[in-house]
Amino acid sequence: MPPANRHNPKRAKSSQSLYSLHEFLAEFPSDEVCLEWLWRERHSPDGENAHCPKCEQTRKFKRYETKQSRQSWTCTGCGHHLHPTAGTIFAKSSRPLTDWFFVMFLVSSSRCGISAKHVERELGVNYKSAGRKLNKVRNELRQQDYTGPLSGDVEVDETWIGGKTHVGEMRRLRAENPTLPKNYSKPRPMVLGMVERKGKIRASVMPPNATATSSARLSHRTSSLSR
Ligand SMILES: [Zn+2]
């Protein structure tokens, strides 16, 4: 076996990972690299020419060193500034982009979801800020999920969410309706989930009177709607 290069760790073939932490760190090592990635992804695939909304044509853009270290590229024709983070969830954030990118990495690489507490510990930020970041990333991913269709093999199943009715709540219900059976508990909402194998996930709350047929109908409708 050839000696492994410890400076360039490779993902093992047997690993289930599609994108390891090493690959993530190598691709996005600094705030500046993340910004450059956004610039190319959103405005300028070649990193130099982009559409200037003021000149209304493709122009050459330059990154000028400024005292305020502005996070923008400037049109060489008219001086218009383009901010790669404008209109994204990272806009006006006081934390480096690497924090945001790492949260996205955590969310997308975790199998069972991550908590705001986890983000708080990993980034060394306060709980409120961790929760805000996580919510923004989750909402963004959810919105992206809903724009595309489900395809290929899609698995559908439903489940009931929630636990037993709380004692206090049961007491109130019994006071209102003394004929309630002994083993009564409040109906729990049914959630229908659809998973595209190795792909997107959809979940929706079913109406209270849902039956097997109506869930089948909904799953059919949802998947055909998005196809
Ligand atoms: Zn311009």
Coordinates of C-alpha atoms and ligand atoms in Angstrom, one line a residue:
M1 CA 0.0 0.0 0.0
P2 CA 1.4 3.4 -0.9
P3 CA 2.0 5.7 2.1
A4 CA -1.0 8.0 2.8
N5 CA -0.5 11.7 2.4
R6 CA -1.5 13.1 5.8
H7 CA -1.6 16.6 4.3
N8 CA -4.3 15.6 1.8
P9 CA -6.6 13.2 3.6
K10 CA -8.8 11.2 1.2
R11 CA -12.4 10.1 1.9
A12 CA -12.5 6.3 2.3
K13 CA -14.4 4.5 -0.4
S14 CA -16.4 2.7 2.2
S15 CA -17.4 5.9 3.9
Q16 CA -21.1 6.9 3.5
S17 CA -20.0 10.6 3.4
L18 CA -20.5 12.5 0.2
Y19 CA -18.6 15.5 1.4
S20 CA -16.3 15.1 4.4
L21 CA -15.2 17.7 7.0
H22 CA -11.7 17.7 5.4
E23 CA -13.1 18.5 2.0
F24 CA -15.3 21.3 3.5
L25 CA -12.4 22.8 5.3
A26 CA -10.2 22.6 2.2
E27 CA -12.8 24.3 0.1
F28 CA -13.9 27.0 2.5
P29 CA -10.9 27.8 4.7
S30 CA -11.6 31.5 5.3
D31 CA -14.2 34.3 5.1
E32 CA -12.6 35.7 2.0
V33 CA -12.8 32.4 0.2
C34 CA -16.5 32.0 1.1
L35 CA -17.1 35.6 -0.2
E36 CA -15.3 34.9 -3.5
W37 CA -17.4 31.7 -3.8
L38 CA -20.6 33.7 -3.4
W39 CA -19.4 36.3 -5.9
R40 CA -18.7 33.7 -8.5
E41 CA -21.8 31.6 -7.8
R42 CA -24.2 34.6 -7.8
H43 CA -22.7 37.2 -10.2
S44 CA -19.6 36.3 -12.0
P45 CA -18.7 32.7 -13.0
D46 CA -15.3 33.8 -14.2
G47 CA -14.7 36.0 -11.2
E48 CA -14.2 39.2 -13.2
N49 CA -17.1 39.9 -15.6
A50 CA -20.6 40.5 -14.2
H51 CA -23.8 42.1 -15.2
C52 CA -23.9 45.7 -13.9
P53 CA -27.5 46.7 -13.1
K54 CA -26.5 50.4 -13.5
C55 CA -24.7 50.1 -16.8
E56 CA -27.3 47.5 -17.8
Q57 CA -24.6 45.4 -19.5
T58 CA -21.7 43.0 -18.7
R59 CA -18.8 44.9 -17.2
K60 CA -15.5 44.2 -15.6
F61 CA -15.6 44.3 -11.8
K62 CA -12.7 44.8 -9.4
R63 CA -12.2 44.1 -5.8
Y64 CA -10.7 47.3 -4.3
E65 CA -8.9 47.3 -1.0
T66 CA -10.7 49.7 1.2
K67 CA -10.2 50.8 4.8
Q68 CA -13.6 49.5 5.8
S69 CA -12.7 46.2 3.9
R70 CA -16.0 46.4 2.0
Q71 CA -17.4 43.1 1.0
S72 CA -18.2 44.2 -2.5
W73 CA -16.9 44.2 -6.1
T74 CA -16.9 47.5 -8.0
C75 CA -17.9 48.1 -11.6
T76 CA -15.0 49.6 -13.5
G77 CA -17.4 51.5 -15.8
C78 CA -19.6 53.3 -13.3
G79 CA -18.3 52.5 -9.8
H80 CA -21.4 50.6 -8.8
H81 CA -20.9 48.2 -5.9
L82 CA -22.2 44.6 -6.0
H83 CA -22.4 42.9 -2.7
P84 CA -22.4 39.1 -3.1
T85 CA -24.2 38.6 0.3
A86 CA -27.0 41.1 -0.6
G87 CA -30.4 39.4 -0.5
T88 CA -29.0 36.2 1.2
I89 CA -29.4 35.0 4.7
F90 CA -25.8 36.1 5.3
A91 CA -26.5 39.8 4.6
K92 CA -25.5 42.2 7.4
S93 CA -24.3 39.4 9.6
S94 CA -21.5 40.4 12.0
R95 CA -20.1 36.8 12.0
P96 CA -17.7 35.5 9.4
L97 CA -19.2 33.6 6.5
T98 CA -17.2 30.6 7.6
D99 CA -19.6 30.3 10.6
W100 CA -22.6 30.3 8.2
F101 CA -21.0 27.8 5.8
F102 CA -20.1 25.6 8.7
V103 CA -23.8 25.6 9.9
M104 CA -24.9 24.7 6.4
F105 CA -22.3 21.9 6.4
L106 CA -23.6 20.6 9.8
V107 CA -27.2 20.7 8.7
S108 CA -26.7 19.0 5.4
S109 CA -24.3 16.3 6.7
S110 CA -26.2 15.4 9.8
R111 CA -28.6 12.4 9.6
C112 CA -30.9 13.2 12.4
G113 CA -30.8 17.0 12.5
I114 CA -28.8 19.3 14.8
S115 CA -29.9 21.5 17.7
A116 CA -29.2 25.1 18.3
K117 CA -27.3 24.0 21.4
H118 CA -25.0 22.0 19.2
V119 CA -24.3 25.1 17.0
E120 CA -23.8 27.2 20.1
R121 CA -21.1 24.8 21.3
E122 CA -19.4 24.4 17.9
L123 CA -19.2 28.1 17.0
G124 CA -18.7 29.5 20.5
V125 CA -21.6 32.0 20.0
N126 CA -24.5 32.6 22.3
Y127 CA -27.6 30.4 22.2
K128 CA -29.9 33.1 20.6
S129 CA -27.4 33.8 17.8
A130 CA -27.0 30.0 17.2
G131 CA -30.7 29.5 17.0
R132 CA -31.2 32.4 14.6
K133 CA -28.5 31.1 12.3
L134 CA -29.8 27.6 12.4
N135 CA -33.4 28.7 11.7
K136 CA -32.3 30.8 8.8
V137 CA -30.3 28.0 7.2
R138 CA -33.2 25.5 7.8
N139 CA -35.8 27.8 6.3
E140 CA -33.7 28.5 3.3
L141 CA -33.1 24.8 2.7
R142 CA -36.8 24.1 3.2
Q143 CA -37.8 26.7 0.6
Q144 CA -35.3 25.3 -1.9
D145 CA -36.7 21.9 -1.2
Y146 CA -40.2 22.9 -2.1
T147 CA -39.4 24.4 -5.5
G148 CA -38.1 21.2 -7.0
P149 CA -40.1 18.1 -7.9
L150 CA -39.8 14.7 -6.1
S151 CA -38.6 12.0 -8.5
G152 CA -37.2 8.5 -8.7
D153 CA -38.2 6.2 -5.8
V154 CA -40.3 8.0 -3.3
E155 CA -41.2 6.4 0.0
V156 CA -44.4 7.6 1.8
D157 CA -45.4 7.0 5.3
E158 CA -47.5 8.7 8.0
T159 CA -47.1 9.0 11.8
W160 CA -48.8 10.6 14.7
I161 CA -46.9 13.4 16.4
G162 CA -47.2 14.2 20.1
G163 CA -47.5 12.3 23.4
K164 CA -50.2 11.5 25.9
T165 CA -52.6 14.2 26.9
H166 CA -51.3 16.2 29.9
V167 CA -53.0 15.4 33.3
G168 CA -54.1 19.0 33.8
E169 CA -55.6 19.1 30.3
M170 CA -57.4 15.8 30.9
R171 CA -58.9 17.2 34.1
R172 CA -60.2 20.2 32.2
L173 CA -61.7 18.0 29.4
R174 CA -63.4 15.7 31.9
A175 CA -64.9 18.6 33.7
E176 CA -66.3 19.8 30.3
N177 CA -67.5 16.3 29.3
P178 CA -67.9 13.8 32.2
T179 CA -68.8 11.0 29.8
L180 CA -65.3 10.8 28.3
P181 CA -64.1 7.1 28.3
K182 CA -61.4 6.2 30.9
N183 CA -58.6 5.7 28.3
Y184 CA -59.4 8.8 26.3
S185 CA -56.6 10.9 25.0
K186 CA -56.8 13.9 22.6
P187 CA -56.4 13.0 18.9
R188 CA -52.8 13.7 17.8
P189 CA -52.1 15.3 14.5
M190 CA -51.0 13.0 11.7
V191 CA -48.0 14.0 9.7
L192 CA -47.4 12.5 6.3
G193 CA -43.8 12.3 5.2
M194 CA -42.4 11.6 1.7
V195 CA -38.8 10.9 1.1
E196 CA -37.0 10.7 -2.2
R197 CA -34.4 8.0 -1.9
K198 CA -31.1 9.8 -1.3
G199 CA -32.9 13.1 -1.9
K200 CA -35.5 15.6 -0.8
I201 CA -38.0 15.3 2.0
R202 CA -41.5 16.6 2.2
A203 CA -43.8 16.6 5.3
S204 CA -47.3 17.9 5.8
V205 CA -49.8 17.8 8.6
M206 CA -52.9 15.8 7.6
P207 CA -56.5 17.0 8.4
P208 CA -57.9 15.6 11.7
N209 CA -60.2 13.2 9.9
A210 CA -57.5 11.7 7.7
T211 CA -57.7 8.1 6.6
A212 CA -55.5 5.8 4.7
T213 CA -57.2 6.7 1.5
S214 CA -57.0 10.4 2.0
S215 CA -53.3 10.2 2.9
A216 CA -52.8 8.2 -0.3
R217 CA -54.7 10.8 -2.2
L218 CA -52.6 13.6 -0.7
S219 CA -49.4 11.9 -1.4
H220 CA -50.4 11.3 -4.9
R221 CA -51.5 14.9 -5.3
T222 CA -48.4 16.3 -3.7
S223 CA -46.0 14.2 -5.8
S224 CA -47.8 14.9 -9.0
L225 CA -48.1 18.6 -8.2
S226 CA -44.4 18.8 -7.8
R227 CA -43.5 16.6 -10.8
Ligands
ZN1 ZN -21.5 49.8 -14.1

